[in-house]
mmCIF file of N, CA and C in Angstrom:
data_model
loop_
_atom_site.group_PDB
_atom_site.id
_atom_site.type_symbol
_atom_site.label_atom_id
_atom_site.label_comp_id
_atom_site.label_asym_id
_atom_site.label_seq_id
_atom_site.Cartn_x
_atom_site.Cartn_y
_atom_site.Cartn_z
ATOM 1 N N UNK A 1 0.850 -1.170 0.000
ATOM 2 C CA UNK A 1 0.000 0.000 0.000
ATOM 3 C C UNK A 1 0.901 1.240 0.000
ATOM 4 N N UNK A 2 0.671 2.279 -0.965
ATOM 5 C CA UNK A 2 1.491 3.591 -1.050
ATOM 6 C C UNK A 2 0.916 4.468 -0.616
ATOM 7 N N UNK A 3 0.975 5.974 -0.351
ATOM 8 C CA UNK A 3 0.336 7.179 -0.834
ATOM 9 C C UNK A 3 0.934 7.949 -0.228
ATOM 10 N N UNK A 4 -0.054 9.286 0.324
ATOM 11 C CA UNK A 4 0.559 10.000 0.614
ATOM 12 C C UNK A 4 0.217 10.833 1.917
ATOM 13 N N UNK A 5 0.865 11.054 3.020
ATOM 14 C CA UNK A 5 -0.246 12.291 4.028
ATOM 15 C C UNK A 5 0.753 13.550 4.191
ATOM 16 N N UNK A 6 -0.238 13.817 4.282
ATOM 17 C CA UNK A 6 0.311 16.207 4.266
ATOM 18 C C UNK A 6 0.070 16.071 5.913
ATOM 19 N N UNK A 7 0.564 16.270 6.585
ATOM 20 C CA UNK A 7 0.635 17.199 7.894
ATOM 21 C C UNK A 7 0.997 18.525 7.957
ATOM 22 N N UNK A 8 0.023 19.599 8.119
ATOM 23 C CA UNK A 8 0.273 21.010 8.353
ATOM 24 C C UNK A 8 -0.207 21.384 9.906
ATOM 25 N N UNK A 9 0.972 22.149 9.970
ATOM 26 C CA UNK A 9 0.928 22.357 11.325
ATOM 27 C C UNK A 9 0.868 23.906 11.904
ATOM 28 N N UNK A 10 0.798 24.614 12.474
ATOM 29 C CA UNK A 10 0.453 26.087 12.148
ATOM 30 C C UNK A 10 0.129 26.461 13.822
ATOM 31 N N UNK A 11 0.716 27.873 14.374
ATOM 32 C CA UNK A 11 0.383 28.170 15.467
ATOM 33 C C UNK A 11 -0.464 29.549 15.347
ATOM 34 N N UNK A 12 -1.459 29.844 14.635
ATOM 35 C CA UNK A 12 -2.087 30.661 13.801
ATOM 36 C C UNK A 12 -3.064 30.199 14.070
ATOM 37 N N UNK A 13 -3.928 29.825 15.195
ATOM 38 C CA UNK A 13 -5.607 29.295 15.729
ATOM 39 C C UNK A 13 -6.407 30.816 16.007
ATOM 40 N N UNK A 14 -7.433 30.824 15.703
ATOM 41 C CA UNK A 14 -8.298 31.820 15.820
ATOM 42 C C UNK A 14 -8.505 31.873 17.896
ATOM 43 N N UNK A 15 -9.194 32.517 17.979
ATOM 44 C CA UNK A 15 -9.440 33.242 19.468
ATOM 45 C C UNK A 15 -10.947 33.983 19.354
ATOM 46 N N UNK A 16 -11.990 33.164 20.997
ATOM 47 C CA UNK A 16 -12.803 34.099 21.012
ATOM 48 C C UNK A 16 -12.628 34.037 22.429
ATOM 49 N N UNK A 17 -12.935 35.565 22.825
ATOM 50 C CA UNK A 17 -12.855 35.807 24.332
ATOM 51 C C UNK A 17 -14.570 37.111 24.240
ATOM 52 N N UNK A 18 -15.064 36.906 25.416
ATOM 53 C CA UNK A 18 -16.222 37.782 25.702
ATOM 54 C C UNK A 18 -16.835 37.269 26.974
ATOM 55 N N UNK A 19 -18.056 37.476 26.957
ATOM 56 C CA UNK A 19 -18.775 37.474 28.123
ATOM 57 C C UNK A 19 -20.214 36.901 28.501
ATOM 58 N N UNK A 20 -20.575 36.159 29.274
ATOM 59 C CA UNK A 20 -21.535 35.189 29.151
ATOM 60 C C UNK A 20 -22.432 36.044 30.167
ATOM 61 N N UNK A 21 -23.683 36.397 29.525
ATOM 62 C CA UNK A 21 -24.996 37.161 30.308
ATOM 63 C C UNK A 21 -25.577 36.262 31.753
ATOM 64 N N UNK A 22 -25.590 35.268 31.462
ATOM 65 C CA UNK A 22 -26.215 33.986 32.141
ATOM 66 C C UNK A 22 -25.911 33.688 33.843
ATOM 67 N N UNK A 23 -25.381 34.492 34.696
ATOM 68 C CA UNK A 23 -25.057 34.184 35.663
ATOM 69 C C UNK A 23 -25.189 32.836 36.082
ATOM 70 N N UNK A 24 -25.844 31.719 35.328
ATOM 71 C CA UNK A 24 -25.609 30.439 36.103
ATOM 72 C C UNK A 24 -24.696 29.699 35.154
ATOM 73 N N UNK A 25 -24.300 29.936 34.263
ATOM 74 C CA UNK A 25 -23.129 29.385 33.561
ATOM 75 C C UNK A 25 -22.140 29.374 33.756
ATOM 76 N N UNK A 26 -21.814 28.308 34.071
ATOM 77 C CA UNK A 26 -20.267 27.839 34.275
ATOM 78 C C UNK A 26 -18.981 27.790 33.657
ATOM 79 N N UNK A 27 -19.627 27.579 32.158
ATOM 80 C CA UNK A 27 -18.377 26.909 31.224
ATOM 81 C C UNK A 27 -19.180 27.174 29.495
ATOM 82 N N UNK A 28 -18.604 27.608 28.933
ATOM 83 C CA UNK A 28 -19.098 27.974 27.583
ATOM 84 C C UNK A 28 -18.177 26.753 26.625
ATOM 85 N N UNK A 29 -19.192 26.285 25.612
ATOM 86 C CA UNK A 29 -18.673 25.132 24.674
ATOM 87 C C UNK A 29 -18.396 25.622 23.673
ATOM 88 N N UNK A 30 -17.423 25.260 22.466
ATOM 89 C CA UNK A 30 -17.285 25.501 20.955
ATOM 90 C C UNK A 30 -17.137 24.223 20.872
ATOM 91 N N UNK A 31 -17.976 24.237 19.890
ATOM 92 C CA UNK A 31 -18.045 22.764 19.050
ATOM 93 C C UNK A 31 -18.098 22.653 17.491
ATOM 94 N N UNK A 32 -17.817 21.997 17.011
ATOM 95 C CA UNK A 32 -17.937 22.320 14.903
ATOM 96 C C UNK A 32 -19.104 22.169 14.872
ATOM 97 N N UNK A 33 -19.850 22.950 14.157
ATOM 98 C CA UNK A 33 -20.966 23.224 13.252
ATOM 99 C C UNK A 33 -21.402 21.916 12.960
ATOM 100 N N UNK A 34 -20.770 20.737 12.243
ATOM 101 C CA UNK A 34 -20.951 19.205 11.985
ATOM 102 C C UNK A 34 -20.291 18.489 12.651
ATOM 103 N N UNK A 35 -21.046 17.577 13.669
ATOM 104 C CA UNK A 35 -20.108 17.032 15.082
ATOM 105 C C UNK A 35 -19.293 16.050 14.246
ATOM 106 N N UNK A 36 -18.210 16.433 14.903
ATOM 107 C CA UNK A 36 -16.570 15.547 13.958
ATOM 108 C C UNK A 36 -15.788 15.037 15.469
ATOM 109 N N UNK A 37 -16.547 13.617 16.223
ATOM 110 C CA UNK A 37 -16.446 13.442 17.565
ATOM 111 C C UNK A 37 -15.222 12.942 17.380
ATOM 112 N N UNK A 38 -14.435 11.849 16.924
ATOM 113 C CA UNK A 38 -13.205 11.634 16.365
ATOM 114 C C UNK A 38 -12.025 12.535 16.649
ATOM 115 N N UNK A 39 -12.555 13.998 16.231
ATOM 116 C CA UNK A 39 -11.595 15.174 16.189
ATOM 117 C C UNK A 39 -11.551 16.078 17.516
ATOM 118 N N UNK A 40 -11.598 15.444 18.566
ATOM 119 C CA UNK A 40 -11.015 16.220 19.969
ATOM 120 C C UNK A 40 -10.776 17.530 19.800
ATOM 121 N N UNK A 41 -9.982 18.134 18.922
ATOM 122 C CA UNK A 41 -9.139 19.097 19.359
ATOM 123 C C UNK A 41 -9.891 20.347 18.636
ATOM 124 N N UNK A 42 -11.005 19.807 18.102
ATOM 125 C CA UNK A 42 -12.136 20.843 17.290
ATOM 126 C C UNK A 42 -13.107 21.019 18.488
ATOM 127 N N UNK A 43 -12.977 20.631 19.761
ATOM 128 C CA UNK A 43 -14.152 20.788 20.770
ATOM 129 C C UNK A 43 -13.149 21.761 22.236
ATOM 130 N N UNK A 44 -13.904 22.538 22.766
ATOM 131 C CA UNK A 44 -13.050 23.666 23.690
ATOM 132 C C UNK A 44 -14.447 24.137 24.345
ATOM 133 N N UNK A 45 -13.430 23.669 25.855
ATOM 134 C CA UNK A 45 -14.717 24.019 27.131
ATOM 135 C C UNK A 45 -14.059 25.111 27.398
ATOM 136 N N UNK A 46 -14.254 26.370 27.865
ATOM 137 C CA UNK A 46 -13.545 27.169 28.820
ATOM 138 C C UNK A 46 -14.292 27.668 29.766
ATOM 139 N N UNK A 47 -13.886 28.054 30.978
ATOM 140 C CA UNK A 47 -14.593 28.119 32.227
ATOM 141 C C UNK A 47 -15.004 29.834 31.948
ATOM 142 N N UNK A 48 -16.196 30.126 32.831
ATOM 143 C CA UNK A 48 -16.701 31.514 33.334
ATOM 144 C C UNK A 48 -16.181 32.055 34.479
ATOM 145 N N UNK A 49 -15.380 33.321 34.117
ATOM 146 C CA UNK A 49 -14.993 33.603 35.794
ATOM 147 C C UNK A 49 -16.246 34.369 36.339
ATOM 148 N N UNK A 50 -15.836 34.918 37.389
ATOM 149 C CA UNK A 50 -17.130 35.693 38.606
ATOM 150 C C UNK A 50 -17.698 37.074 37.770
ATOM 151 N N UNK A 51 -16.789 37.228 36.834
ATOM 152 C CA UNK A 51 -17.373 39.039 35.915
ATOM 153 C C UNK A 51 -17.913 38.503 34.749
ATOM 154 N N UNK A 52 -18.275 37.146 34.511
ATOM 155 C CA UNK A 52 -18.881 36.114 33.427
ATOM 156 C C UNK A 52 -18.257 36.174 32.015
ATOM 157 N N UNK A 53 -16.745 36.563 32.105
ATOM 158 C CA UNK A 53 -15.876 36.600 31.391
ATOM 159 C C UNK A 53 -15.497 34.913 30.760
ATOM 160 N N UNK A 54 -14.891 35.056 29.671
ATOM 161 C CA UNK A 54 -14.345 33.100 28.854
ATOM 162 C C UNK A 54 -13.681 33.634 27.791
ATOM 163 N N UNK A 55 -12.212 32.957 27.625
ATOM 164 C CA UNK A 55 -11.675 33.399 26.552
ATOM 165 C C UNK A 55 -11.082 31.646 26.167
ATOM 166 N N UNK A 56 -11.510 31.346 24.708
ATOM 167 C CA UNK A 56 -11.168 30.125 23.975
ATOM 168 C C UNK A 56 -10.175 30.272 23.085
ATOM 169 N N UNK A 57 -8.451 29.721 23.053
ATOM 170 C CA UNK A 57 -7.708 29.849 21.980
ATOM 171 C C UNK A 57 -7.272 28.671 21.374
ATOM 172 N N UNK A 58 -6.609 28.734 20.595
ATOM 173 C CA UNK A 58 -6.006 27.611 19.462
ATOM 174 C C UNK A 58 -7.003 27.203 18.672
ATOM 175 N N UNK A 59 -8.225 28.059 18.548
ATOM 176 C CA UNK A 59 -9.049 27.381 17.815
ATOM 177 C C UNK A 59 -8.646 26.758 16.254
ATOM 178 N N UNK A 60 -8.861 25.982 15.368
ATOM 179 C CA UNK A 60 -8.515 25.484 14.334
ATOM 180 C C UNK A 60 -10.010 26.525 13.152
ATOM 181 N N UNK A 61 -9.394 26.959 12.035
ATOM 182 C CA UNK A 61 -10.432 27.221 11.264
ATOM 183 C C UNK A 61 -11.643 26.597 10.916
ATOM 184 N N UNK A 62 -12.400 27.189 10.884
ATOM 185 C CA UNK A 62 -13.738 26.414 10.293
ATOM 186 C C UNK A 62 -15.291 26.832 11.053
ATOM 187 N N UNK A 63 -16.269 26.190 10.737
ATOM 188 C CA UNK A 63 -17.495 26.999 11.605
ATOM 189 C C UNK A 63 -18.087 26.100 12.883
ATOM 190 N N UNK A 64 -18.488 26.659 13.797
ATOM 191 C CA UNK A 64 -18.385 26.015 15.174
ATOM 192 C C UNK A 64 -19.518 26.579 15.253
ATOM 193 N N UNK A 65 -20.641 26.032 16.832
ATOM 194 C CA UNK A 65 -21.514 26.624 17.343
ATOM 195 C C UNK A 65 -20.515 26.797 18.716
ATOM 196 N N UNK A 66 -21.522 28.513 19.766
ATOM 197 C CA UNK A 66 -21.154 28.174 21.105
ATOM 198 C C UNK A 66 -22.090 28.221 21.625
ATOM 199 N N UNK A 67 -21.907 27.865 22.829
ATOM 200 C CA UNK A 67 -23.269 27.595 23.544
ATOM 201 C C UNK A 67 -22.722 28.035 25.007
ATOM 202 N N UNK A 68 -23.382 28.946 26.292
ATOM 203 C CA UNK A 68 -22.582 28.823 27.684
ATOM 204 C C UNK A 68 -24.015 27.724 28.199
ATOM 205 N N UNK A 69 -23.229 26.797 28.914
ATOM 206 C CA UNK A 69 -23.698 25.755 30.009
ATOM 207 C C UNK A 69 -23.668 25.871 31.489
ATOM 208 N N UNK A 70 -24.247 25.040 32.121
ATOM 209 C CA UNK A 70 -24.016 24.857 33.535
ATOM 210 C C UNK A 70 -22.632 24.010 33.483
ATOM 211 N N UNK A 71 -21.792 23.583 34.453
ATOM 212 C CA UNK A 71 -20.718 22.575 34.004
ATOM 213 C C UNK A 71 -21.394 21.341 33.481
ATOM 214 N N UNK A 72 -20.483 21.089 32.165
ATOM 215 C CA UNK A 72 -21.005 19.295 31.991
ATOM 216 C C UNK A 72 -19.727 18.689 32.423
ATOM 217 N N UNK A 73 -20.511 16.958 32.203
ATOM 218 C CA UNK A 73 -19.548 16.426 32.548
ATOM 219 C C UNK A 73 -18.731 16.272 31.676
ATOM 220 N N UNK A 74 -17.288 16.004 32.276
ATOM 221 C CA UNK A 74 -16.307 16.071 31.488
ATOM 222 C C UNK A 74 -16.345 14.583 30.382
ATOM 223 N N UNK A 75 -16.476 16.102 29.329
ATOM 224 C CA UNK A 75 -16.168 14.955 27.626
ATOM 225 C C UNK A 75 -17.714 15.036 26.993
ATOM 226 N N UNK A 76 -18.794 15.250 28.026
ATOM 227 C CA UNK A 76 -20.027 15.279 27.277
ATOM 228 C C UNK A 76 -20.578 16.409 25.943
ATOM 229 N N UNK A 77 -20.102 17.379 26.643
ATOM 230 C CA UNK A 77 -19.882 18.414 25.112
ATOM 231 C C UNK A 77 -19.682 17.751 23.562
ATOM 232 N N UNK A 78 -18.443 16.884 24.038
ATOM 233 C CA UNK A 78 -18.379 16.144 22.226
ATOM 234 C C UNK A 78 -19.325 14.855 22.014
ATOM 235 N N UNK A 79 -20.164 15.102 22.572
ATOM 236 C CA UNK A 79 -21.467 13.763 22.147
ATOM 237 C C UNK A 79 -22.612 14.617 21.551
ATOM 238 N N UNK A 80 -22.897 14.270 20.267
ATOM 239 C CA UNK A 80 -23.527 14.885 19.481
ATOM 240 C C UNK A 80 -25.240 14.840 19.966
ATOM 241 N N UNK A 81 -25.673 13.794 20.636
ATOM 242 C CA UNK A 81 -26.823 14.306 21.365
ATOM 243 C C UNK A 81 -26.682 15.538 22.337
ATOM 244 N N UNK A 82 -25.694 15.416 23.250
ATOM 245 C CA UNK A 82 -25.529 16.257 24.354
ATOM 246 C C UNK A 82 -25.941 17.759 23.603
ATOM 247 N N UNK A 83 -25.036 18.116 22.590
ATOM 248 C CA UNK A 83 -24.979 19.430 22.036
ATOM 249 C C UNK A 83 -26.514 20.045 20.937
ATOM 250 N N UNK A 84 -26.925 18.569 20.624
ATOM 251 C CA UNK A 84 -28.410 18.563 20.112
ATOM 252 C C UNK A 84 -29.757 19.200 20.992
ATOM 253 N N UNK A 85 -29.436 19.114 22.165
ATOM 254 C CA UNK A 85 -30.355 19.716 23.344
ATOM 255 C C UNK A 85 -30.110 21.087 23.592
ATOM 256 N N UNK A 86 -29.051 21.535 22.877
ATOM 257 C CA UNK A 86 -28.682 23.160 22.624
ATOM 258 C C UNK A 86 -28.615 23.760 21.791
ATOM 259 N N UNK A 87 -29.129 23.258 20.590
ATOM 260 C CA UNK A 87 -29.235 23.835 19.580
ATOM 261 C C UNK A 87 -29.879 24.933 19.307
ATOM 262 N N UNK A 88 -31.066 25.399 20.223
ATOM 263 C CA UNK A 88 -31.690 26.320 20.059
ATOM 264 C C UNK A 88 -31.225 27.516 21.310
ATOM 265 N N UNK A 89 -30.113 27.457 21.775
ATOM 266 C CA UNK A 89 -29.548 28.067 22.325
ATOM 267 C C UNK A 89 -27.845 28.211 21.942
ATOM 268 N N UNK A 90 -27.629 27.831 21.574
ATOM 269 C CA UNK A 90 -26.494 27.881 20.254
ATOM 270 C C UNK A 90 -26.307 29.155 19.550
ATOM 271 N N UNK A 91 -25.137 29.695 19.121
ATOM 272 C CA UNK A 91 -25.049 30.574 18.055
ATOM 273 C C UNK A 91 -23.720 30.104 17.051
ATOM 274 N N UNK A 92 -24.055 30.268 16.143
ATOM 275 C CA UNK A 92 -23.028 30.073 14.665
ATOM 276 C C UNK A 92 -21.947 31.320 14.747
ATOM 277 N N UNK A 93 -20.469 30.819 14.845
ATOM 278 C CA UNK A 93 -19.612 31.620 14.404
ATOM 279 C C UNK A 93 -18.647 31.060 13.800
ATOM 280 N N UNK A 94 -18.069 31.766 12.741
ATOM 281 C CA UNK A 94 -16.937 30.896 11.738
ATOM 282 C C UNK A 94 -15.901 31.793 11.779
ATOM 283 N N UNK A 95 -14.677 30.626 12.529
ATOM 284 C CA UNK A 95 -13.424 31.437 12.530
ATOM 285 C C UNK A 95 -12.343 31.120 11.587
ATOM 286 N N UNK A 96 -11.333 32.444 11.407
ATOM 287 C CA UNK A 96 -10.744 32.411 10.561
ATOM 288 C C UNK A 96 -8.851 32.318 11.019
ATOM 289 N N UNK A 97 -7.668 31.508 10.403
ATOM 290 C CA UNK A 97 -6.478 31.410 10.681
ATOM 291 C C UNK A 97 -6.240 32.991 11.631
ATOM 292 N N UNK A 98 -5.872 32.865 12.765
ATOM 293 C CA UNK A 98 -5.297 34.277 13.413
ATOM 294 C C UNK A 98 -6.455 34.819 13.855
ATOM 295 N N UNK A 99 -7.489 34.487 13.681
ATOM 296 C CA UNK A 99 -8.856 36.097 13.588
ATOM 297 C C UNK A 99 -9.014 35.627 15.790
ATOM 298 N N UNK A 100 -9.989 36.827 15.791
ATOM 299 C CA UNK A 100 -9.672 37.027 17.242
ATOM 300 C C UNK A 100 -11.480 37.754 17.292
ATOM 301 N N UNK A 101 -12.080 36.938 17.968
ATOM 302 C CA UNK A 101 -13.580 37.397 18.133
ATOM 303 C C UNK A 101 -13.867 37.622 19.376
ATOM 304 N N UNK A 102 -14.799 38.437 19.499
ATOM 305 C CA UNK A 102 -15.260 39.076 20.979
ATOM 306 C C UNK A 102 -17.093 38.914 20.620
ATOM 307 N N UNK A 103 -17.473 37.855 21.911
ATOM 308 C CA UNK A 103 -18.708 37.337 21.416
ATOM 309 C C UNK A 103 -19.335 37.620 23.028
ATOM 310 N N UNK A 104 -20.777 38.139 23.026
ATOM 311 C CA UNK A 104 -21.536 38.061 23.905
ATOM 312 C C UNK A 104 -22.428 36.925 23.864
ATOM 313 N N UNK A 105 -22.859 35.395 24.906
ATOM 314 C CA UNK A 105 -23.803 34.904 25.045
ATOM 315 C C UNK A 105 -24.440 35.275 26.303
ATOM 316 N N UNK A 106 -25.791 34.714 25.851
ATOM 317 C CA UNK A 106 -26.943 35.004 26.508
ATOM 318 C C UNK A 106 -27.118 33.887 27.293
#
């Protein structure tokens, strides 16, 4: 068997940092837009501090939903039911190599 694999590697991840309205939220999720559970490193919990502040980096390009939560349990975020029960609390953002977003959830 022959072929071929490309590994690109790049320290050029997008960034969103802002502020979660929700005083009972704990931890805000990014997840891909099309759950790719396989791909770990496309899923990013980050915690809420006390001024309901969250800042998420290394993101990889491409389009994600976020969502802020109560804490889940750890790893449930990347189960595509889990994130299905938030869909209507979800918002669509698509990041770009380097780009740096400042997002308010509700």
């Amino acid at each position: 068997m022959t072929g071929s694999l490309d590994v690109v590697l790049s320290n050029d991840g997008g960034r969103i940092a802002g502020r979660v309205v929700d005083a009972a939220a704990k931890s805000v999720i990014l997840a891909p837009e099309t759950p790719r559970p396989e791909r770990s490193d496309l899923y990013k919990r980050a915690p809420v501090d006390a001024n309901g502040r969250f800042s998420i980096s290394g993101i990889a390009p491409g389009a994600y939903q976020i969502l802020a939560v109560q804490d889940p349990d750890p790893g449930a975020y990347r189960d595509p039911a889990f994130l299905e029960q938030f869909k209507n609390r979800s918002y669509r953002v698509r990041i770009l190599a380097g780009e740096v977003i400042s997002f308010e959830l509700e």
